[in-house]
Tab-separated table of C-alpha atoms in Angstrom:
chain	number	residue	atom	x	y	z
A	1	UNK	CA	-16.839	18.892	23.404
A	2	UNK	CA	-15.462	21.212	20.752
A	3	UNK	CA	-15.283	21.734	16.974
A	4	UNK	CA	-13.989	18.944	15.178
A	5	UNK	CA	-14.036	20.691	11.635
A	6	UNK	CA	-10.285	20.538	11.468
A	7	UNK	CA	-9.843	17.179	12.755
A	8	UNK	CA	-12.206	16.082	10.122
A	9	UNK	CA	-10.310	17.987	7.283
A	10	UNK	CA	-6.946	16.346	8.263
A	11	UNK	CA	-8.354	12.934	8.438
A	12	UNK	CA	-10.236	13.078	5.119
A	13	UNK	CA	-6.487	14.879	4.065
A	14	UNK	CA	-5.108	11.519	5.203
A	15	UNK	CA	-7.601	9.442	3.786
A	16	UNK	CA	-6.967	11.249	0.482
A	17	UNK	CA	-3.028	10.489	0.511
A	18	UNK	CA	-3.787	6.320	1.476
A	19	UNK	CA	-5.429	5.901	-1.403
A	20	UNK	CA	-2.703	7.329	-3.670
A	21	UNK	CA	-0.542	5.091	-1.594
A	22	UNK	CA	-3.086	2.433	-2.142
A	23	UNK	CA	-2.785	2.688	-5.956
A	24	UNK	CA	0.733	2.828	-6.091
A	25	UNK	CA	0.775	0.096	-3.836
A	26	UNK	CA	-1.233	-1.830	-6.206
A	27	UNK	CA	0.552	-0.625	-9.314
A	28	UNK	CA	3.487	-2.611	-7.718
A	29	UNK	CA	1.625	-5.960	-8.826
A	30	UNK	CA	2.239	-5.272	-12.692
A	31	UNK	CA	5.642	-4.042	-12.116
A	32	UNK	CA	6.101	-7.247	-10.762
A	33	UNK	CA	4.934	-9.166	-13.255
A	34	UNK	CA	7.333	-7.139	-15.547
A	35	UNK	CA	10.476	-8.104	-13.358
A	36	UNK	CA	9.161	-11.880	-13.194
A	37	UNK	CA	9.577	-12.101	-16.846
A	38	UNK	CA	12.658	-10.391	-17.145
A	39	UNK	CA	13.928	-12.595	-14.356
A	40	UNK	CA	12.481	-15.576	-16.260
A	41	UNK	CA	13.923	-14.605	-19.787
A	42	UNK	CA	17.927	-13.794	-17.875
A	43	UNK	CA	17.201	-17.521	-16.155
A	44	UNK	CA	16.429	-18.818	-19.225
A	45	UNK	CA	19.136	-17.399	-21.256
A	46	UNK	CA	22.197	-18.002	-18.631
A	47	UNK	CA	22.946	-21.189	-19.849
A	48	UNK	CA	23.645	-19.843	-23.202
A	49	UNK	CA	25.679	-16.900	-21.712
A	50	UNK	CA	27.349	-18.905	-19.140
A	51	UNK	CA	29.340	-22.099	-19.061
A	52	UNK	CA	29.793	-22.750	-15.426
A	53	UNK	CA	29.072	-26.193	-12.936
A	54	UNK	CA	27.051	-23.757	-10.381
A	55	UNK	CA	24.285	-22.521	-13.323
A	56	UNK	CA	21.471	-24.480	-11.878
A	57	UNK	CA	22.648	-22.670	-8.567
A	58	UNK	CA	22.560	-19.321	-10.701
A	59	UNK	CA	19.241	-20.374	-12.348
A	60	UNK	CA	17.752	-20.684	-8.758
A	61	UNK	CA	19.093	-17.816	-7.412
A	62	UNK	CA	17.728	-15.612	-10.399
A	63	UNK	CA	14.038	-17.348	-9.777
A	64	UNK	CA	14.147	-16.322	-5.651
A	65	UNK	CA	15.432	-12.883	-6.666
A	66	UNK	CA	12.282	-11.698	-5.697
A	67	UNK	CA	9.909	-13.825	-4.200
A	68	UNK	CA	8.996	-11.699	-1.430
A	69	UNK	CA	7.565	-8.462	-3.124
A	70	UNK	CA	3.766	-10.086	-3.342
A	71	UNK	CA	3.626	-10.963	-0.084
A	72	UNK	CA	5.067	-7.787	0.740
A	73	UNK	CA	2.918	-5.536	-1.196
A	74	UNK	CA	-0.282	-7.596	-0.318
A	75	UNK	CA	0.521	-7.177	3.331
A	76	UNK	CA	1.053	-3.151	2.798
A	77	UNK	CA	-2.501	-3.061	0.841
A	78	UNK	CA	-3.770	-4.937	3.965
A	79	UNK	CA	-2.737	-1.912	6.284
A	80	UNK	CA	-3.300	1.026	4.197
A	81	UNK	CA	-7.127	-0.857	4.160
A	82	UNK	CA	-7.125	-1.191	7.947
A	83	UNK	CA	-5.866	2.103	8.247
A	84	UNK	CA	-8.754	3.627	5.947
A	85	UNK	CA	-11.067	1.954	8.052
A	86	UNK	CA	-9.791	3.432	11.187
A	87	UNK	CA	-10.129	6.615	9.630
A	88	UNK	CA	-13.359	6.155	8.705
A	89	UNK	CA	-14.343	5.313	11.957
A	90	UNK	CA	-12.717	8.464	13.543
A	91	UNK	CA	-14.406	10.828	11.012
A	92	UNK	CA	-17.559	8.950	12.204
A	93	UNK	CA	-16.979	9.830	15.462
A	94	UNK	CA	-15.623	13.235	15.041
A	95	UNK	CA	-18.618	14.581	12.846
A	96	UNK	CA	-21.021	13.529	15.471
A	97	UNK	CA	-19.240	15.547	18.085
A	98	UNK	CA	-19.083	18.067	15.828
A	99	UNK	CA	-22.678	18.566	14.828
A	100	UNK	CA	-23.677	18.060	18.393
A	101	UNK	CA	-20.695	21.138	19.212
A	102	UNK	CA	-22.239	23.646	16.125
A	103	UNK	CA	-26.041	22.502	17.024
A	104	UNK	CA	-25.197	23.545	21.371
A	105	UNK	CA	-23.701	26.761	19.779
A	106	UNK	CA	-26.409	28.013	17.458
A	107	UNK	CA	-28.384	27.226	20.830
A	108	UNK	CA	-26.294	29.406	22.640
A	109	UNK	CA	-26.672	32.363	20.444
């Protein structure tokens, strides 16, 4: 067994820099909602900019533009969780070792 004082400092270090990750990550949901109704205001204003035979196609294509970022970001909060957890767990760990290290050296002395 040895000193886990370090190990502990770079996991809460790590810990420290998921959770700004975390909030950016979750700042992404109102930027979202921004683009959605910018997205919805262009798809509703084509028509009147456009004259074409495709602008339902257009119209469609502008309302898929991006469909995937929720599911995206809400699977990236998942894992910054999960990975929080883990970290939690390890710091668990490693401050047990390390108490039981310091306590067998102040025994030693």
């Amino acid at each position: 067994m040895a000193c886990r004082c370090e190990d502990i400092g770079k996991c809460k270090k790590d810990k420290g820099l998921l959770s700004i990750a975390l909030g950016k990550a979750t700042n992404i949901f109102s930027i979202d909602d921004c683009i959605q109704e910018q997205l919805q205001s262009l798809m509703n204003n084509s028509p009147e900019a456009y004259t074409t035979d495709n602008i339902g196609e257009i119209c469609t294509a502008i309302d898929k533009l991006n469909d995937d970022i929720r599911p995206a970001t809400s699977e990236l909060i998942s894992e910054i969780n999960a990975k929080q957890e883990e970290l939690d767990a390890m710091i668990a760990v490693f401050e047990v070792e390390d108490a039981e290290f310091h306590a067998s050296e102040e025994a030693a002395s």
